[in-house]
Coordinates of C-alpha atoms in Angstrom, one line a residue:
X1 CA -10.7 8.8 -15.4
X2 CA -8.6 8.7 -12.0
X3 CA -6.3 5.4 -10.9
X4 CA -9.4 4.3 -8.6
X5 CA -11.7 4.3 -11.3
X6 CA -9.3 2.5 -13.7
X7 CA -8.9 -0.4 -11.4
X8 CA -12.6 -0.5 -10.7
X9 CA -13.2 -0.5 -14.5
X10 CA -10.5 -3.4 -14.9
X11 CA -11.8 -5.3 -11.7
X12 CA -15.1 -5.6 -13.3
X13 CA -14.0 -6.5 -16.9
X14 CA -11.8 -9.1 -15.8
X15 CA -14.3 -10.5 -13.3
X16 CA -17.3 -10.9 -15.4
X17 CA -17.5 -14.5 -15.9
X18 CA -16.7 -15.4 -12.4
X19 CA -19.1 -16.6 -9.8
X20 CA -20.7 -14.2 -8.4
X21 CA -20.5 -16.2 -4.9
X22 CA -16.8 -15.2 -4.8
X23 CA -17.3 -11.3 -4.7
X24 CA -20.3 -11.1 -1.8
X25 CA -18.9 -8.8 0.9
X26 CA -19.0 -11.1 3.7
X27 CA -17.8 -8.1 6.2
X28 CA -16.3 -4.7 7.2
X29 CA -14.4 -3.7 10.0
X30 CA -13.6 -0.4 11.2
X31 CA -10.7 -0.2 13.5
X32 CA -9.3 2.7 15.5
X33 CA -5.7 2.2 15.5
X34 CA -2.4 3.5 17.6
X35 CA 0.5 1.4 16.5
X36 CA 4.4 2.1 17.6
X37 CA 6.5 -0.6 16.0
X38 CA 9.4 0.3 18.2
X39 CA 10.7 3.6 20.2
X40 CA 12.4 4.4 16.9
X41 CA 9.5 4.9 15.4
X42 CA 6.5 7.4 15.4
X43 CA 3.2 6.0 16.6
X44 CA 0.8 5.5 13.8
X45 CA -2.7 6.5 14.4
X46 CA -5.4 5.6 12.0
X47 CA -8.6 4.2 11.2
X48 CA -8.2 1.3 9.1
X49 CA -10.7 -0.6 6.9
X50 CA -10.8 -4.4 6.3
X51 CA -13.0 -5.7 4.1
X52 CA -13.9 -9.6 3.3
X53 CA -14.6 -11.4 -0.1
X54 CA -12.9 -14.6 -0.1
X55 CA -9.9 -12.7 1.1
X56 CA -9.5 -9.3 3.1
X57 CA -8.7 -6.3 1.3
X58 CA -7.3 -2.7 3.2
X59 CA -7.4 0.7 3.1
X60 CA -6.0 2.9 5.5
X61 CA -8.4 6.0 6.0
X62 CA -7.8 9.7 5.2
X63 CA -11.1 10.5 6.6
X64 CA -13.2 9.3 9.8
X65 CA -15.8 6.9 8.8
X66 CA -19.1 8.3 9.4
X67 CA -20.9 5.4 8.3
X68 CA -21.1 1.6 7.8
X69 CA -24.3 0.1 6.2
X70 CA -25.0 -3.6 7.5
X71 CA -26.9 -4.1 3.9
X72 CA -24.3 -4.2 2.1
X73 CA -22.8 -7.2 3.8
X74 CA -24.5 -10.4 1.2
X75 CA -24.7 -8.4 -1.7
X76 CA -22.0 -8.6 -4.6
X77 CA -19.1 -5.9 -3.6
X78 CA -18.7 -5.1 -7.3
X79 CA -22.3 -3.1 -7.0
X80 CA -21.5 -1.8 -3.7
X81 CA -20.4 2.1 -3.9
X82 CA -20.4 3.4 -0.6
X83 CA -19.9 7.3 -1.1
X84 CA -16.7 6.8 0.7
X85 CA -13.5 6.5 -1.3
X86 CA -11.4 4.6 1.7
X87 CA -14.6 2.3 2.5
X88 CA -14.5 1.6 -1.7
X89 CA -10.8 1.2 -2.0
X90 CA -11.4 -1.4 0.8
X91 CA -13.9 -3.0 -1.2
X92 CA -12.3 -3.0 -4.4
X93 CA -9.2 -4.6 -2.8
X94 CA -11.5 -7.6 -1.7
X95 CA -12.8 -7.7 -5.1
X96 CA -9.3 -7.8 -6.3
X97 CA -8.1 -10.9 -4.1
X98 CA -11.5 -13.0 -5.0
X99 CA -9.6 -12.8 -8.5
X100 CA -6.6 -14.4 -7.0
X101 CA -3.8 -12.2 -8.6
X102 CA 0.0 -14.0 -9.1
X103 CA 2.6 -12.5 -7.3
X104 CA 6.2 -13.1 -8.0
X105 CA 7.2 -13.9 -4.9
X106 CA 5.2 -15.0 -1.6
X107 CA 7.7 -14.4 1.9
X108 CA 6.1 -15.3 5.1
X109 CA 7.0 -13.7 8.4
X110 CA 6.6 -15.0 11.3
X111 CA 6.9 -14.0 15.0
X112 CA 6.3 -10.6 17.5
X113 CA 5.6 -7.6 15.4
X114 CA 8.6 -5.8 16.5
X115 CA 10.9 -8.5 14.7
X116 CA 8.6 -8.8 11.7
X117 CA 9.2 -5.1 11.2
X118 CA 12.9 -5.4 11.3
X119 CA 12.0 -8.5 8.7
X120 CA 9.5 -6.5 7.0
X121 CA 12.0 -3.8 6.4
X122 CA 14.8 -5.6 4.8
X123 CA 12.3 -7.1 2.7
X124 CA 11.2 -3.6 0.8
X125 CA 15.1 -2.3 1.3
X126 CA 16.1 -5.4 -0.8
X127 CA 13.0 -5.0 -3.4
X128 CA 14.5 -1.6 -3.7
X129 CA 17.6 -2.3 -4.7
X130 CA 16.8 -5.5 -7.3
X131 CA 15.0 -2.6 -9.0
X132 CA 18.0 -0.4 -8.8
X133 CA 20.1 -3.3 -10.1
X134 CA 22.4 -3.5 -7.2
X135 CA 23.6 -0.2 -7.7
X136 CA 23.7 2.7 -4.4
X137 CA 20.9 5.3 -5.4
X138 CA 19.5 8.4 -4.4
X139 CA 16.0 7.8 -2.9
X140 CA 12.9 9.4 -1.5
X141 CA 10.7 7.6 0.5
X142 CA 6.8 9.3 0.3
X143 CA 5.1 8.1 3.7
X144 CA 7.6 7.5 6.1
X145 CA 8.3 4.1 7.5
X146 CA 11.1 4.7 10.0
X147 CA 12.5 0.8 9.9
X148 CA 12.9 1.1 6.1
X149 CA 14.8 5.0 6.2
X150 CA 17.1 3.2 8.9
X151 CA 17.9 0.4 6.5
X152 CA 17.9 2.0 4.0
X153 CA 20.7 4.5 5.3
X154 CA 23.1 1.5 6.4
X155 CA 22.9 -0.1 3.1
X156 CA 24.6 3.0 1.7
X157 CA 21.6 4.7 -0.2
X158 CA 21.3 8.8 -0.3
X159 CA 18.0 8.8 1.2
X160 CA 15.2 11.4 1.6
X161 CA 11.8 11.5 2.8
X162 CA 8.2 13.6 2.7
X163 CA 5.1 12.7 4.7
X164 CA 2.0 14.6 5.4
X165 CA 1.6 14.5 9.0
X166 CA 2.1 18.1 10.4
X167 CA 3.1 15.8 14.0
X168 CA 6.9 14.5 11.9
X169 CA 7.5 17.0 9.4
X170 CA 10.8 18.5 10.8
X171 CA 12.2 15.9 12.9
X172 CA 14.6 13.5 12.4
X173 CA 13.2 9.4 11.8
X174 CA 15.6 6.7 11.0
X175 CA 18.6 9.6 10.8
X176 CA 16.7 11.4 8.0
X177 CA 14.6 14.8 8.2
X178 CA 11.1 14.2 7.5
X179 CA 9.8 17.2 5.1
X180 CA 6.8 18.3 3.8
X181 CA 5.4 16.3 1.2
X182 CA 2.9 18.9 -0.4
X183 CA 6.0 21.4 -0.7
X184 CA 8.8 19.3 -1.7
X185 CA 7.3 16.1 -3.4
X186 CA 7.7 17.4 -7.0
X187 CA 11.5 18.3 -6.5
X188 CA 12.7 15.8 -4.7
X189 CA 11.1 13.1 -7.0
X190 CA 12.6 14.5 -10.1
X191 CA 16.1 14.2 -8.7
X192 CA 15.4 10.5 -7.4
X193 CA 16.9 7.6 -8.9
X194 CA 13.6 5.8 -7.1
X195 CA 10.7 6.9 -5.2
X196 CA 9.7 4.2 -2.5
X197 CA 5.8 5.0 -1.9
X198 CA 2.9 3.8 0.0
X199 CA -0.7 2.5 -0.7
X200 CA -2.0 5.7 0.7
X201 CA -1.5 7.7 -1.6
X202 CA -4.5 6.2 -3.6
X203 CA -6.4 7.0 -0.5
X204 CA -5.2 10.8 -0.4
X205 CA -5.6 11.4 -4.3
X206 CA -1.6 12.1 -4.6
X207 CA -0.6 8.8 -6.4
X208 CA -1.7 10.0 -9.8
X209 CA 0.4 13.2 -9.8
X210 CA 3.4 11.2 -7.8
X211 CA 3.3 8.7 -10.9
X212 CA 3.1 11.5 -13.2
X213 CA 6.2 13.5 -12.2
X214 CA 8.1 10.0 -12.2
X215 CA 7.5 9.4 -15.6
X216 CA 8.7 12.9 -16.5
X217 CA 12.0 12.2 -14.9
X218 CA 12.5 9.0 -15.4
X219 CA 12.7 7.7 -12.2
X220 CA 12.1 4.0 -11.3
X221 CA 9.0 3.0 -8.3
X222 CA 8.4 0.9 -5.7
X223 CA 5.3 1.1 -3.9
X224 CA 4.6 -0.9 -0.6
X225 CA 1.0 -1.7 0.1
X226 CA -1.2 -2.3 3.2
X227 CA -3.7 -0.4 1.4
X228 CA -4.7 -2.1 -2.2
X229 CA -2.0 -4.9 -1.5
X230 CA -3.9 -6.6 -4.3
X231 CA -3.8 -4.1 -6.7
X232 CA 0.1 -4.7 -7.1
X233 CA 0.2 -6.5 -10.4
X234 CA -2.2 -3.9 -11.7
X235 CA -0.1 -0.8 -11.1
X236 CA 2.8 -2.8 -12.7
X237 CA 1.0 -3.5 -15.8
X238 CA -0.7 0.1 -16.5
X239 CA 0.8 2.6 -14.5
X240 CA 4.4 1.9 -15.5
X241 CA 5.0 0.7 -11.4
X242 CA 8.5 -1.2 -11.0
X243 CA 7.5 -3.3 -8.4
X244 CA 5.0 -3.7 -5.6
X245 CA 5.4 -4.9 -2.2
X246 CA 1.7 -6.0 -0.9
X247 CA 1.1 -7.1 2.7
X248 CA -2.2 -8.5 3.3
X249 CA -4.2 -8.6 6.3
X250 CA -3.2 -9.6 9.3
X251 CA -0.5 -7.1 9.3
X252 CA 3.1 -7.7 10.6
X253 CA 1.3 -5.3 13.8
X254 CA -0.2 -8.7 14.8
X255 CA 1.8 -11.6 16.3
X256 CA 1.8 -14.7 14.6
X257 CA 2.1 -15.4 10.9
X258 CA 2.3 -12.3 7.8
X259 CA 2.7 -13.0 3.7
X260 CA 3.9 -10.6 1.5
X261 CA 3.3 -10.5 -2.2
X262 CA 5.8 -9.2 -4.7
X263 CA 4.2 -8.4 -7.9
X264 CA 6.8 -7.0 -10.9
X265 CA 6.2 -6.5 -14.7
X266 CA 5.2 -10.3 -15.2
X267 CA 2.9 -13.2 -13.7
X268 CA -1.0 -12.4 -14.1
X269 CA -4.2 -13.5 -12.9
X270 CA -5.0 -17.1 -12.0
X271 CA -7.2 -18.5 -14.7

């Protein structure tokens, strides 16, 4: 059974006596995004998925969404399955907020996106290093956020980092050389104190074999989520995740107001 399946198998126990009224699917949007926080960083393109419950849930897409069914919008998004694997990881993260999961910590940002992402950054940088316990650690970061490297780098942290894009593997982001993730993942995690990784890698089928060879070696992770930012207290209670740093929709990319969720090994879900 993969990590996907797992949580859906979870969502659905755990939901079973709740009204069904809290999981209809009231929508789906599909949006074609170019983002640059800053000149610092790269400019993200991707299609993202928003889904709506009672809350939104996220997925950032591997793959072009070919198609978007209008019935499914009423029905009850626990017996939607869409074919896609991005469109259900979006739905599956609305299914997730309707059962109001506890974080440890709420943090709201507030203002243009280029200061929340300066905010943003310090918030994961600091996550990191209450996990490490305050002491300077050799790190990899799996999906590169350029804000977090750079903070990361000034706090004093031995910092490394992998990413899939062909478009950054090479170069230099935040003062550190971006490599390739499919060749260097495994050794780089096994000599990491902590592997700082992103939602995505649900959506590219790499989390369950990034999980794996941390386990192995024993080191400690962080995930921060756009996509699945529900599923935090999950992956901290079965799949031995040290902390999770969930940003739900509206992202810090829109002015205005953002919360981010902080789910460790305790709290639960809302009774």
């Amino acid at each position: 059974m993969t990590i996907f399946e797992k949580l859906k198998k979870t969502a659905l126990e755990k939901s079973v006596d709740m009204p069904e009224e809290d999981f209809i699917l009231r929508g789906i949007w599909n949006i074609d995004l170019y983002y640059q926080p800053d000149v610092s960083e790269r400019v993200f393109k991707y299609d993202l998925i928003v889904t709506q419950t009672l809350r939104q849930g996220c997925c950032y897409a591997t793959n072009k969404i070919e198609h978007i069914d209008k019935n499914w919008i009423g029905k009850d998004a626990r017996k939607i399955e869409t074919g896609s694997l991005d469109l259900d990881i979006a739905i599956l993260d609305a299914i997730y907020s309707s059962m109001s999961p506890r974080p440890d910590e709420i943090i709201e940002i507030e203002g243009f996106s280029f200061d929340k992402a300066a905010e943003r950054a310090k918030i994961v940088v600091g996550e990191v290093e209450k996990v490490l316990e305050g002491r300077k650690g050799r790190i990899l970061n799996i999906g590169v956020i350029g804000k977090i490297l750079s903070v990361l780098k000034k706090n004093g942290h031995e910092v490394y980092a992998t990413d899939l894009d062909q478009e950054i593997i090479g170069k230099r982001i935040g003062d550190v050389l971006i490599e390739n993730g499919l060749e260097k993942n495994e050794e780089l995690i096994a000599g990491s104190d902590l592997i700082l990784i992103t939602g995505m890698t649900l959506a590219s089928n790499s989390l369950e074999r990034i999980l794996e060879l941390a386990r192995e070696s024993g080191t400690k992770v962080v995930m921060f989520n756009e996509t699945g930012c529900w599923f935090g207290k999950e992956y901290c209670d079965s799949f031995g995740v040290d902390s999770v740093i969930g940003e739900s929709f509206p992202f810090y990319i829109y002015e205005g107001k953002s919360k981010i969720q902080i789910f460790r090994k305790s709290g639960g879900f809302s009774e």
